[in-house]
mmCIF file of C-alpha atoms in Angstrom:
data_model
loop_
_atom_site.group_PDB
_atom_site.id
_atom_site.type_symbol
_atom_site.label_atom_id
_atom_site.label_comp_id
_atom_site.label_asym_id
_atom_site.label_seq_id
_atom_site.Cartn_x
_atom_site.Cartn_y
_atom_site.Cartn_z
ATOM 1 C CA MET J 1 -13.993 16.248 -31.091
ATOM 2 C CA SER J 2 -16.209 13.275 -31.822
ATOM 3 C CA GLY J 3 -18.762 11.495 -29.675
ATOM 4 C CA GLU J 4 -21.205 8.629 -29.599
ATOM 5 C CA ASP J 5 -23.694 7.261 -27.133
ATOM 6 C CA GLY J 6 -21.904 5.177 -24.501
ATOM 7 C CA GLU J 7 -22.767 2.390 -22.149
ATOM 8 C CA HIS J 8 -22.427 4.336 -18.913
ATOM 9 C CA GLY J 9 -25.659 5.865 -17.727
ATOM 10 C CA GLY J 10 -26.762 6.756 -21.255
ATOM 11 C CA GLU J 11 -24.316 9.671 -21.357
ATOM 12 C CA PRO J 12 -22.247 10.326 -24.497
ATOM 13 C CA GLN J 13 -18.655 9.076 -24.445
ATOM 14 C CA PHE J 14 -16.039 11.376 -25.980
ATOM 15 C CA ASP J 15 -12.548 10.978 -27.346
ATOM 16 C CA TRP J 16 -10.983 14.354 -26.693
ATOM 17 C CA ASP J 17 -8.498 15.774 -29.169
ATOM 18 C CA PHE J 18 -6.534 18.695 -27.724
ATOM 19 C CA SER J 19 -4.975 19.662 -31.060
ATOM 20 C CA ASN J 20 -7.348 22.524 -31.865
ATOM 21 C CA GLY J 21 -7.133 24.198 -28.462
ATOM 22 C CA TRP J 22 -10.919 24.307 -27.850
ATOM 23 C CA ASP J 23 -10.974 21.149 -25.741
ATOM 24 C CA ALA J 24 -7.841 22.299 -23.960
ATOM 25 C CA ARG J 25 -9.675 25.470 -22.930
ATOM 26 C CA LEU J 26 -12.650 23.355 -21.753
ATOM 27 C CA PHE J 27 -10.306 21.223 -19.663
ATOM 28 C CA GLU J 28 -8.673 24.308 -18.152
ATOM 29 C CA ASP J 29 -12.084 25.778 -17.329
ATOM 30 C CA LEU J 30 -13.177 22.542 -15.662
ATOM 31 C CA LEU J 31 -9.956 22.228 -13.725
ATOM 32 C CA ARG J 32 -9.998 25.887 -12.634
ATOM 33 C CA GLY J 33 -13.580 25.433 -11.451
ATOM 34 C CA GLY J 34 -12.518 22.483 -9.323
ATOM 35 C CA GLU J 35 -14.815 19.958 -10.963
ATOM 36 C CA LEU J 36 -11.973 17.599 -11.951
ATOM 37 C CA LEU J 37 -9.665 15.580 -9.727
ATOM 38 C CA CYS J 38 -6.610 14.285 -11.626
ATOM 39 C CA ILE J 39 -4.560 11.613 -9.863
ATOM 40 C CA ASP J 40 -1.844 9.045 -10.578
ATOM 41 C CA VAL J 41 -2.476 5.618 -9.053
ATOM 42 C CA LEU J 42 0.383 3.133 -9.521
ATOM 43 C CA GLY J 43 1.249 4.707 -12.865
ATOM 44 C CA THR J 44 -2.329 4.921 -14.199
ATOM 45 C CA GLN J 45 -3.814 8.398 -14.719
ATOM 46 C CA PHE J 46 -7.364 8.852 -13.437
ATOM 47 C CA THR J 47 -9.712 11.825 -13.795
ATOM 48 C CA VAL J 48 -12.697 12.164 -11.447
ATOM 49 C CA ARG J 49 -15.572 14.448 -12.414
ATOM 50 C CA TRP J 50 -17.932 15.318 -9.573
ATOM 51 C CA GLY J 51 -21.715 15.418 -9.802
ATOM 52 C CA ARG J 52 -23.520 18.689 -9.165
ATOM 53 C CA SER J 53 -24.462 17.752 -5.574
ATOM 54 C CA VAL J 54 -20.799 17.705 -4.536
ATOM 55 C CA THR J 55 -19.998 21.103 -3.040
ATOM 56 C CA GLU J 56 -16.856 23.145 -3.714
ATOM 57 C CA GLU J 57 -15.783 22.518 -0.127
ATOM 58 C CA GLN J 58 -16.111 18.752 -0.608
ATOM 59 C CA GLN J 59 -14.184 18.941 -3.895
ATOM 60 C CA HIS J 60 -11.448 20.896 -2.151
ATOM 61 C CA SER J 61 -11.292 18.300 0.635
ATOM 62 C CA MET J 62 -10.696 15.554 -1.934
ATOM 63 C CA ARG J 63 -8.025 17.548 -3.767
ATOM 64 C CA SER J 64 -6.250 17.983 -0.437
ATOM 65 C CA ALA J 65 -6.654 14.320 0.515
ATOM 66 C CA TRP J 66 -5.241 13.167 -2.854
ATOM 67 C CA ALA J 67 -2.554 15.883 -3.128
ATOM 68 C CA ARG J 68 0.366 13.423 -2.993
ATOM 69 C CA CYS J 69 -1.112 11.479 -5.930
ATOM 70 C CA ALA J 70 -1.917 14.593 -7.992
ATOM 71 C CA SER J 71 -1.296 14.239 -11.727
ATOM 72 C CA GLY J 72 -0.392 17.143 -13.971
ATOM 73 C CA GLY J 73 -0.939 15.355 -17.263
ATOM 74 C CA ALA J 74 -3.809 16.213 -19.615
ATOM 75 C CA PRO J 75 -6.455 13.586 -18.806
ATOM 76 C CA LEU J 76 -9.386 12.030 -20.547
ATOM 77 C CA ILE J 77 -12.394 14.103 -19.536
ATOM 78 C CA PRO J 78 -15.072 11.829 -18.024
ATOM 79 C CA PRO J 79 -18.690 11.936 -19.192
ATOM 80 C CA LEU J 80 -21.231 13.885 -17.194
ATOM 81 C CA PRO J 81 -21.988 12.160 -13.881
ATOM 82 C CA LYS J 82 -25.445 10.747 -13.350
ATOM 83 C CA GLU J 83 -28.144 13.092 -12.143
ATOM 84 C CA PRO J 84 -28.846 13.063 -8.374
ATOM 85 C CA THR J 85 -31.792 11.043 -7.130
ATOM 86 C CA GLU J 86 -33.507 11.090 -3.769
ATOM 87 C CA ALA J 87 -31.946 7.742 -2.842
ATOM 88 C CA LEU J 88 -28.530 8.434 -4.415
ATOM 89 C CA PRO J 89 -27.908 12.166 -4.349
ATOM 90 C CA PHE J 90 -24.102 12.059 -4.801
ATOM 91 C CA SER J 91 -22.392 10.987 -8.010
ATOM 92 C CA ALA J 92 -19.131 11.053 -9.938
ATOM 93 C CA SER J 93 -17.715 9.687 -13.173
ATOM 94 C CA VAL J 94 -14.160 8.481 -13.706
ATOM 95 C CA SER J 95 -12.015 8.068 -16.827
ATOM 96 C CA TYR J 96 -8.596 6.498 -17.258
ATOM 97 C CA LEU J 97 -6.448 5.005 -20.004
ATOM 98 C CA SER J 98 -7.094 1.268 -19.868
ATOM 99 C CA MET J 99 -5.674 -1.670 -21.769
ATOM 100 C CA TYR J 100 -8.613 -3.881 -20.844
ATOM 101 C CA ASP J 101 -11.921 -1.990 -20.866
ATOM 102 C CA GLY J 102 -13.540 1.276 -21.860
ATOM 103 C CA GLY J 103 -11.712 3.169 -19.153
ATOM 104 C CA THR J 104 -14.773 4.839 -17.637
ATOM 105 C CA PHE J 105 -17.095 4.059 -14.750
ATOM 106 C CA ALA J 106 -19.879 5.871 -12.938
ATOM 107 C CA LEU J 107 -20.418 6.075 -9.171
ATOM 108 C CA GLN J 108 -23.468 6.974 -7.072
ATOM 109 C CA ALA J 109 -23.814 7.081 -3.295
ATOM 110 C CA THR J 110 -26.115 8.023 -0.451
ATOM 111 C CA SER J 111 -23.562 10.422 1.099
ATOM 112 C CA PHE J 112 -20.422 12.255 0.105
ATOM 113 C CA GLY J 113 -18.437 10.138 2.566
ATOM 114 C CA GLU J 114 -19.643 6.977 0.840
ATOM 115 C CA LEU J 115 -18.853 8.470 -2.592
ATOM 116 C CA ALA J 116 -15.314 9.412 -1.477
ATOM 117 C CA GLU J 117 -14.709 5.890 -0.163
ATOM 118 C CA ASN J 118 -16.057 4.378 -3.394
ATOM 119 C CA VAL J 119 -13.731 6.539 -5.485
ATOM 120 C CA THR J 120 -10.740 5.335 -3.456
ATOM 121 C CA SER J 121 -11.788 1.707 -3.708
ATOM 122 C CA ARG J 122 -12.610 1.715 -7.423
ATOM 123 C CA VAL J 123 -9.491 3.547 -8.637
ATOM 124 C CA THR J 124 -7.335 1.242 -6.495
ATOM 125 C CA VAL J 125 -8.901 -1.894 -7.963
ATOM 126 C CA ALA J 126 -8.687 -0.519 -11.511
ATOM 127 C CA ALA J 127 -4.996 0.368 -11.083
ATOM 128 C CA ILE J 128 -4.245 -3.090 -9.672
ATOM 129 C CA LEU J 129 -5.876 -4.708 -12.702
ATOM 130 C CA GLU J 130 -3.879 -2.470 -15.047
ATOM 131 C CA ASN J 131 -0.645 -3.649 -13.391
ATOM 132 C CA ALA J 132 -1.574 -7.329 -13.126
ATOM 133 C CA GLY J 133 1.281 -9.501 -14.324
ATOM 134 C CA GLU J 134 3.760 -6.608 -14.217
ATOM 135 C CA LEU J 135 4.058 -5.713 -10.530
ATOM 136 C CA MET J 136 3.880 -7.883 -7.428
ATOM 137 C CA MET J 137 1.207 -6.257 -5.270
ATOM 138 C CA LEU J 138 0.780 -6.997 -1.572
ATOM 139 C CA HIS J 139 -2.292 -6.052 0.452
ATOM 140 C CA ALA J 140 -0.188 -4.052 2.864
ATOM 141 C CA CYS J 141 0.757 -0.683 4.232
ATOM 142 C CA ALA J 142 4.338 0.479 3.923
ATOM 143 C CA VAL J 143 6.763 3.080 5.185
ATOM 144 C CA ALA J 144 10.312 3.873 4.072
ATOM 145 C CA SER J 145 13.530 5.129 5.615
ATOM 146 C CA PRO J 146 13.932 8.772 4.570
ATOM 147 C CA VAL J 147 17.714 8.247 4.428
ATOM 148 C CA THR J 148 18.131 4.971 2.523
ATOM 149 C CA GLY J 149 14.733 4.483 0.868
ATOM 150 C CA ALA J 150 14.400 1.022 2.463
ATOM 151 C CA VAL J 151 10.725 0.001 2.610
ATOM 152 C CA VAL J 152 9.110 -2.185 5.245
ATOM 153 C CA ALA J 153 5.798 -3.618 4.008
ATOM 154 C CA LEU J 154 3.264 -4.614 6.686
ATOM 155 C CA VAL J 155 0.873 -7.220 5.305
ATOM 156 C CA ALA J 156 -2.576 -7.673 6.855
ATOM 157 C CA LYS J 157 -6.195 -8.141 5.926
ATOM 158 C CA SER J 158 -8.648 -5.234 5.858
ATOM 159 C CA GLY J 159 -9.694 -4.011 9.261
ATOM 160 C CA THR J 160 -6.759 -5.507 11.155
ATOM 161 C CA GLY J 161 -4.631 -2.414 11.783
ATOM 162 C CA LYS J 162 -2.779 -1.463 8.580
ATOM 163 C CA THR J 163 -3.983 2.146 8.481
ATOM 164 C CA THR J 164 -3.288 2.715 12.180
ATOM 165 C CA ALA J 165 0.176 1.194 11.821
ATOM 166 C CA ALA J 166 0.920 3.381 8.790
ATOM 167 C CA SER J 167 -0.216 6.569 10.515
ATOM 168 C CA VAL J 168 1.961 5.835 13.583
ATOM 169 C CA LEU J 169 5.081 4.732 11.695
ATOM 170 C CA ALA J 170 4.881 7.518 9.081
ATOM 171 C CA GLY J 171 5.409 10.126 11.780
ATOM 172 C CA THR J 172 9.064 9.043 11.564
ATOM 173 C CA TYR J 173 9.346 7.149 8.289
ATOM 174 C CA GLY J 174 8.147 8.132 4.811
ATOM 175 C CA TYR J 175 4.531 7.231 4.018
ATOM 176 C CA VAL J 176 4.368 4.863 1.014
ATOM 177 C CA SER J 177 0.828 3.437 1.212
ATOM 178 C CA ASP J 178 -1.836 2.206 3.599
ATOM 179 C CA GLU J 179 -3.383 -0.230 1.097
ATOM 180 C CA THR J 180 -1.230 -1.640 -1.731
ATOM 181 C CA VAL J 181 2.530 -2.140 -1.923
ATOM 182 C CA ALA J 182 3.557 -2.550 -5.579
ATOM 183 C CA ILE J 183 6.995 -4.112 -6.137
ATOM 184 C CA GLY J 184 8.865 -4.229 -9.439
ATOM 185 C CA PRO J 185 11.028 -7.157 -10.614
ATOM 186 C CA ASP J 186 14.134 -5.233 -9.491
ATOM 187 C CA GLY J 187 12.789 -4.683 -5.966
ATOM 188 C CA SER J 188 11.763 -1.073 -6.557
ATOM 189 C CA VAL J 189 8.518 0.062 -4.899
ATOM 190 C CA VAL J 190 5.911 2.254 -6.620
ATOM 191 C CA PRO J 191 4.586 4.643 -3.933
ATOM 192 C CA TYR J 192 0.823 4.956 -3.564
ATOM 193 C CA PRO J 193 0.408 7.734 -0.957
ATOM 194 C CA LYS J 194 -3.384 7.681 -1.123
ATOM 195 C CA PRO J 195 -5.662 9.171 1.530
ATOM 196 C CA LEU J 196 -5.735 7.000 4.619
ATOM 197 C CA SER J 197 -9.073 5.229 4.994
ATOM 198 C CA VAL J 198 -9.951 5.784 8.647
ATOM 199 C CA LYS J 199 -12.712 3.816 10.344
ATOM 200 C CA GLN J 200 -15.726 5.710 11.657
ATOM 201 C CA GLY J 201 -18.715 4.365 13.573
ATOM 202 C CA PRO J 202 -20.357 1.010 12.775
ATOM 203 C CA GLY J 203 -21.928 1.011 9.318
ATOM 204 C CA GLU J 204 -20.383 4.355 8.360
ATOM 205 C CA PRO J 205 -18.036 4.763 5.368
ATOM 206 C CA LYS J 206 -14.336 5.115 6.065
ATOM 207 C CA HIS J 207 -13.200 8.743 6.200
ATOM 208 C CA GLN J 208 -10.587 9.619 3.541
ATOM 209 C CA VAL J 209 -7.886 11.641 5.324
ATOM 210 C CA GLY J 210 -4.909 13.028 3.419
ATOM 211 C CA PRO J 211 -1.402 12.199 4.668
ATOM 212 C CA ASP J 212 -0.582 15.926 4.812
ATOM 213 C CA GLU J 213 -3.471 16.494 7.206
ATOM 214 C CA LEU J 214 -2.036 13.823 9.498
ATOM 215 C CA GLY J 215 1.499 15.211 9.255
ATOM 216 C CA LEU J 216 2.941 12.045 7.693
ATOM 217 C CA GLN J 217 6.448 12.148 6.241
ATOM 218 C CA PRO J 218 6.776 11.999 2.416
ATOM 219 C CA ALA J 219 8.077 8.904 0.671
ATOM 220 C CA PRO J 220 11.724 9.050 -0.470
ATOM 221 C CA ALA J 221 12.553 9.435 -4.149
ATOM 222 C CA LYS J 222 13.632 5.857 -4.898
ATOM 223 C CA PRO J 223 12.062 3.424 -2.428
ATOM 224 C CA PHE J 224 12.947 -0.270 -2.566
ATOM 225 C CA ILE J 225 11.648 -3.280 -0.673
ATOM 226 C CA GLN J 226 13.758 -4.186 2.350
ATOM 227 C CA SER J 227 11.478 -6.231 4.638
ATOM 228 C CA ILE J 228 8.084 -7.917 4.589
ATOM 229 C CA VAL J 229 6.220 -8.290 7.879
ATOM 230 C CA LEU J 230 2.898 -9.900 8.743
ATOM 231 C CA LEU J 231 0.902 -7.869 11.263
ATOM 232 C CA ASP J 232 -0.546 -9.954 14.092
ATOM 233 C CA ARG J 233 -2.465 -7.619 16.370
ATOM 234 C CA VAL J 234 -3.771 -9.124 19.634
ATOM 235 C CA ASP J 235 -5.819 -7.635 22.456
ATOM 236 C CA ALA J 236 -3.916 -7.550 25.711
ATOM 237 C CA ALA J 237 -5.845 -9.236 28.512
ATOM 238 C CA PRO J 238 -6.633 -6.621 31.202
ATOM 239 C CA ARG J 239 -5.613 -7.305 34.787
ATOM 240 C CA ALA J 240 -8.488 -7.042 37.238
ATOM 241 C CA ASP J 241 -6.209 -5.738 40.015
ATOM 242 C CA LEU J 242 -5.084 -2.682 37.998
ATOM 243 C CA SER J 243 -6.862 0.467 36.870
ATOM 244 C CA ALA J 244 -7.010 1.400 33.185
ATOM 245 C CA ASP J 245 -3.964 3.716 33.355
ATOM 246 C CA GLN J 246 -1.933 1.084 35.226
ATOM 247 C CA GLN J 247 -2.469 -1.713 32.754
ATOM 248 C CA ASP J 248 0.712 -3.122 31.263
ATOM 249 C CA ARG J 249 0.763 -4.344 27.704
ATOM 250 C CA PRO J 250 3.037 -7.089 26.414
ATOM 251 C CA ALA J 251 6.077 -6.084 24.413
ATOM 252 C CA PRO J 252 5.881 -6.803 20.660
ATOM 253 C CA VAL J 253 7.329 -10.132 19.558
ATOM 254 C CA LEU J 254 9.178 -10.338 16.233
ATOM 255 C CA ARG J 255 9.845 -13.738 14.694
ATOM 256 C CA GLN J 256 10.919 -15.016 11.304
ATOM 257 C CA LEU J 257 8.494 -17.357 9.568
ATOM 258 C CA PRO J 258 9.383 -20.647 7.883
ATOM 259 C CA LEU J 259 9.236 -20.265 4.100
ATOM 260 C CA ALA J 260 6.196 -22.517 3.553
ATOM 261 C CA GLU J 261 4.247 -20.679 6.257
ATOM 262 C CA ALA J 262 5.221 -17.332 4.722
ATOM 263 C CA LEU J 263 4.070 -18.350 1.239
ATOM 264 C CA LEU J 264 0.735 -19.632 2.530
ATOM 265 C CA ALA J 265 0.200 -16.340 4.353
ATOM 266 C CA LEU J 266 1.255 -14.008 1.526
ATOM 267 C CA VAL J 267 -0.575 -15.510 -1.459
ATOM 268 C CA PRO J 268 -4.093 -14.737 -0.117
ATOM 269 C CA ASP J 269 -2.959 -11.178 0.682
ATOM 270 C CA SER J 270 -1.514 -10.463 -2.754
ATOM 271 C CA SER J 271 -3.355 -8.988 -5.725
ATOM 272 C CA SER J 272 -3.213 -10.664 -9.150
ATOM 273 C CA GLN J 273 -0.267 -12.833 -8.127
ATOM 274 C CA GLY J 274 -1.583 -15.552 -10.420
ATOM 275 C CA GLU J 275 -1.067 -13.221 -13.402
ATOM 276 C CA ILE J 276 2.687 -13.057 -12.816
ATOM 277 C CA ASP J 277 4.922 -15.510 -14.633
ATOM 278 C CA GLU J 278 5.956 -18.289 -12.218
ATOM 279 C CA PRO J 279 3.874 -16.819 -9.372
ATOM 280 C CA LEU J 280 5.196 -19.010 -6.541
ATOM 281 C CA GLN J 281 8.791 -18.950 -7.736
ATOM 282 C CA SER J 282 8.715 -15.165 -8.137
ATOM 283 C CA LEU J 283 7.368 -14.820 -4.593
ATOM 284 C CA CYS J 284 10.108 -17.133 -3.325
ATOM 285 C CA ARG J 285 12.719 -14.985 -5.084
ATOM 286 C CA LEU J 286 11.273 -11.864 -3.465
ATOM 287 C CA ILE J 287 11.406 -13.519 -0.030
ATOM 288 C CA ASP J 288 15.020 -14.518 -0.673
ATOM 289 C CA ARG J 289 15.780 -10.906 -1.674
ATOM 290 C CA VAL J 290 14.475 -9.479 1.619
ATOM 291 C CA GLY J 291 16.034 -12.183 3.786
ATOM 292 C CA GLY J 292 12.792 -13.916 4.780
ATOM 293 C CA VAL J 293 9.359 -12.894 6.038
ATOM 294 C CA TRP J 294 8.737 -11.729 9.589
ATOM 295 C CA GLN J 295 5.704 -11.620 11.839
ATOM 296 C CA VAL J 296 5.203 -9.023 14.555
ATOM 297 C CA THR J 297 2.722 -9.811 17.327
ATOM 298 C CA TYR J 298 1.685 -6.633 19.147
ATOM 299 C CA SER J 299 -1.218 -5.011 20.962
ATOM 300 C CA GLU J 300 -0.622 -1.274 20.372
ATOM 301 C CA ALA J 301 0.622 0.416 17.198
ATOM 302 C CA ALA J 302 2.619 2.847 19.342
ATOM 303 C CA ASP J 303 5.041 -0.013 20.066
ATOM 304 C CA LEU J 304 5.762 -0.745 16.393
ATOM 305 C CA PRO J 305 8.438 1.888 15.585
ATOM 306 C CA GLU J 306 10.890 0.493 18.116
ATOM 307 C CA ALA J 307 10.018 -3.136 17.360
ATOM 308 C CA LEU J 308 10.458 -2.777 13.588
ATOM 309 C CA GLU J 309 13.515 -0.507 13.579
ATOM 310 C CA PRO J 310 15.975 -3.389 12.889
ATOM 311 C CA LEU J 311 14.062 -4.356 9.747
ATOM 312 C CA PHE J 312 14.995 -1.117 7.963
ATOM 313 C CA ARG J 313 18.657 -2.157 8.018
ATOM 314 C CA LYS J 314 20.316 -4.063 5.205
ATOM 315 C CA ARG J 315 20.531 -7.825 5.704
ATOM 316 C CA ARG J 316 21.973 -10.704 3.758
ATOM 317 C CA ARG J 317 19.749 -12.367 1.233
ATOM 318 C CA SER J 318 18.416 -15.766 2.206
ATOM 319 C CA LYS J 319 19.866 -18.809 0.516
ATOM 320 C CA PRO J 320 17.127 -20.478 -1.551
ATOM 321 C CA ALA J 321 15.361 -23.118 0.551
ATOM 322 C CA TRP J 322 13.027 -24.147 -2.276
ATOM 323 C CA GLU J 323 13.059 -25.901 -5.621
ATOM 324 C CA ALA J 324 10.841 -25.360 -8.659
ATOM 325 C CA ARG J 325 8.561 -28.326 -9.357
ATOM 326 C CA ALA J 326 6.241 -26.989 -12.048
ATOM 327 C CA ALA J 327 6.984 -29.407 -14.896
ATOM 328 C CA GLU J 328 3.934 -29.821 -17.122
ATOM 329 C CA ALA J 329 1.829 -32.941 -16.865
ATOM 330 C CA VAL J 330 1.339 -35.129 -19.917
ATOM 331 C CA SER J 331 -1.579 -33.904 -22.037
ATOM 332 C CA GLY J 332 -4.183 -35.944 -23.877
ATOM 333 C CA ASP J 333 -7.181 -38.031 -22.932
ATOM 334 C CA ILE J 334 -7.243 -39.860 -19.612
ATOM 335 C CA PRO J 335 -8.454 -43.483 -19.691
ATOM 336 C CA GLU J 336 -11.608 -43.976 -17.680
ATOM 337 C CA GLY J 337 -10.891 -44.361 -13.976
ATOM 338 C CA TRP J 338 -7.210 -43.419 -14.300
ATOM 339 C CA ILE J 339 -5.726 -40.504 -12.367
ATOM 340 C CA ARG J 340 -3.581 -37.587 -13.527
ATOM 341 C CA ARG J 341 -2.607 -34.315 -11.909
ATOM 342 C CA VAL J 342 -3.723 -31.039 -13.466
ATOM 343 C CA ASP J 343 -1.234 -28.557 -14.878
ATOM 344 C CA PRO J 344 -0.584 -26.089 -12.042
ATOM 345 C CA GLN J 345 0.256 -22.451 -12.509
ATOM 346 C CA ASP J 346 3.335 -23.115 -10.439
ATOM 347 C CA ALA J 347 4.725 -25.497 -7.833
ATOM 348 C CA VAL J 348 7.663 -25.359 -5.429
ATOM 349 C CA ALA J 349 9.115 -27.875 -3.014
ATOM 350 C CA VAL J 350 9.964 -26.485 0.437
ATOM 351 C CA GLY J 351 11.500 -29.120 2.680
ATOM 352 C CA ASP J 352 9.025 -31.991 2.967
ATOM 353 C CA ASP J 353 6.178 -29.860 1.627
ATOM 354 C CA LEU J 354 5.039 -29.282 -1.923
ATOM 355 C CA LEU J 355 3.125 -26.052 -2.584
ATOM 356 C CA VAL J 356 0.967 -26.119 -5.692
ATOM 357 C CA MET J 357 -0.746 -23.022 -7.083
ATOM 358 C CA LEU J 358 -3.985 -23.526 -9.000
ATOM 359 C CA ASP J 359 -5.551 -20.298 -10.286
ATOM 360 C CA ALA J 360 -5.417 -18.050 -7.190
ATOM 361 C CA GLU J 361 -5.421 -20.890 -4.636
ATOM 362 C CA ILE J 362 -2.385 -22.499 -3.090
ATOM 363 C CA VAL J 363 -2.505 -26.119 -1.882
ATOM 364 C CA ARG J 364 0.022 -27.571 0.548
ATOM 365 C CA LEU J 365 0.862 -31.255 0.003
ATOM 366 C CA SER J 366 2.935 -33.426 2.293
ATOM 367 C CA GLY J 367 3.309 -37.117 3.031
ATOM 368 C CA ILE J 368 1.303 -39.307 0.660
ATOM 369 C CA GLY J 369 -0.295 -36.189 -0.870
ATOM 370 C CA ARG J 370 3.049 -35.097 -2.266
ATOM 371 C CA ALA J 371 3.843 -38.654 -3.382
ATOM 372 C CA ILE J 372 0.510 -38.877 -5.229
ATOM 373 C CA TRP J 373 1.121 -35.581 -7.045
ATOM 374 C CA GLU J 374 4.628 -36.592 -8.087
ATOM 375 C CA ALA J 375 3.423 -39.994 -9.331
ATOM 376 C CA THR J 376 0.646 -38.607 -11.521
ATOM 377 C CA ALA J 377 2.505 -36.484 -14.086
ATOM 378 C CA ALA J 378 1.176 -39.069 -16.526
ATOM 379 C CA ALA J 379 -2.157 -40.841 -16.076
ATOM 380 C CA VAL J 380 -2.011 -44.014 -13.961
ATOM 381 C CA PRO J 381 -4.647 -46.496 -12.742
ATOM 382 C CA LEU J 382 -5.534 -46.226 -9.073
ATOM 383 C CA ASP J 383 -4.021 -49.599 -8.089
ATOM 384 C CA GLN J 384 -0.705 -48.704 -9.740
ATOM 385 C CA LEU J 385 -0.752 -45.315 -8.013
ATOM 386 C CA ALA J 386 -1.307 -47.002 -4.635
ATOM 387 C CA GLU J 387 1.624 -49.327 -5.364
ATOM 388 C CA GLU J 388 3.951 -46.418 -6.203
ATOM 389 C CA VAL J 389 2.933 -44.591 -3.019
ATOM 390 C CA GLY J 390 3.510 -47.805 -1.062
ATOM 391 C CA VAL J 391 7.062 -48.053 -2.405
ATOM 392 C CA ARG J 392 7.832 -44.598 -0.979
ATOM 393 C CA HIS J 393 5.874 -44.706 2.282
ATOM 394 C CA GLY J 394 5.513 -48.383 3.109
ATOM 395 C CA ARG J 395 2.487 -50.643 3.022
ATOM 396 C CA PRO J 396 0.866 -50.711 6.441
ATOM 397 C CA GLU J 397 -2.529 -52.338 6.747
ATOM 398 C CA GLY J 398 -5.179 -50.218 5.024
ATOM 399 C CA TYR J 399 -2.690 -48.089 3.042
ATOM 400 C CA GLN J 400 -4.599 -48.648 -0.230
ATOM 401 C CA ALA J 401 -7.802 -47.255 1.328
ATOM 402 C CA ALA J 402 -5.804 -44.279 2.627
ATOM 403 C CA VAL J 403 -4.452 -43.578 -0.874
ATOM 404 C CA THR J 404 -7.948 -43.873 -2.361
ATOM 405 C CA ALA J 405 -9.310 -41.399 0.213
ATOM 406 C CA ALA J 406 -6.439 -38.963 -0.412
ATOM 407 C CA VAL J 407 -7.008 -39.174 -4.172
ATOM 408 C CA GLY J 408 -10.677 -38.339 -3.665
ATOM 409 C CA GLN J 409 -9.766 -35.274 -1.590
ATOM 410 C CA LEU J 410 -7.263 -34.070 -4.203
ATOM 411 C CA ILE J 411 -9.818 -34.535 -6.993
ATOM 412 C CA ALA J 412 -12.270 -32.436 -4.956
ATOM 413 C CA LYS J 413 -9.609 -29.719 -4.665
ATOM 414 C CA SER J 414 -8.962 -29.885 -8.440
ATOM 415 C CA VAL J 415 -5.361 -30.971 -7.874
ATOM 416 C CA LEU J 416 -6.054 -34.264 -9.689
ATOM 417 C CA GLU J 417 -8.465 -35.251 -12.433
ATOM 418 C CA GLN J 418 -9.937 -38.674 -13.160
ATOM 419 C CA GLY J 419 -10.782 -40.068 -16.564
ATOM 420 C CA GLY J 420 -14.513 -40.439 -17.208
ATOM 421 C CA HIS J 421 -15.467 -37.816 -14.574
#
């Protein structure tokens, strides 16, 4: 065993060698005493070590909540958590094998509920970063058919109903995740059956409730992505002439989204998509695989099982309705005042639209915007650019001013660059 002073809270950092048996006995003692929580998050092994203010009952509650993610492998033992303070009495330290950083972080909180929520959030983010570029990760909940393994992923932003939808659907279907749906290149899904993060009162931390406590069905052995659905929850307008128990709610509406609309919706709700090779093209291939993206508009989660039942069935793949357009722009200096497009991470043409991905942002170009992008693979002067756009779209009065204005907007969005600026 060797150690040196670390960066985290001034505590020593250790590399544990289990070869001599002494450290193995220390690990067993810690684990038997309940001080360690060992979990597998999307293939990354994490070990949580609780501070001395965390009671045995609270430790047991977290072991129960994380039971479906429990890891049996010998972990890295985290450093001692920070000492309690009056303002931050609860603490924990976490270790994991990381390709990118030291693999440890410390947590402090005002309450155990806040600490438990922070553990969930931090290990999720760390696991996502470890898988960046390898897995396609949607900000979604998911459930799977216990018979076929077919997964329906329900994409939505935080606070818009994912956890409620997962808890309702997983009474019948297998619980895969309420937070992150990780999809491999072959369509396989890596389950993340974490505790469900349930809202409490305003300003209170989300309560971490284990899927076993809620009676949710387990995920099947080999889940695979079958459907992707955008959740669109709406409040049903109450009728003044009816009492609360007489109110009718509208039936859920399921519709398939056009490809461009689906891409624009999914990219902001994906994690590290920009790290994947050909990020837009890979997302298009996934959408083709599942036969398109759907949107369900509903008011009550209780209506979702019946509405989504058809999406667990096998469907034909979609025929590609897109083309790759990510050829590199010409490099080198740009003459002053001339215009050239930047090298995008990826670009696809969908009908009359061109979708360009720059870093983590996606820009939709149509009309003269698309014509400008296609005409600026090599640097061109503004008057020549306006002429080329005029050839494609005509030359009505004021078209040159319109091109100049559009160029300015695209420069502001970092789609184009201008020499000398």
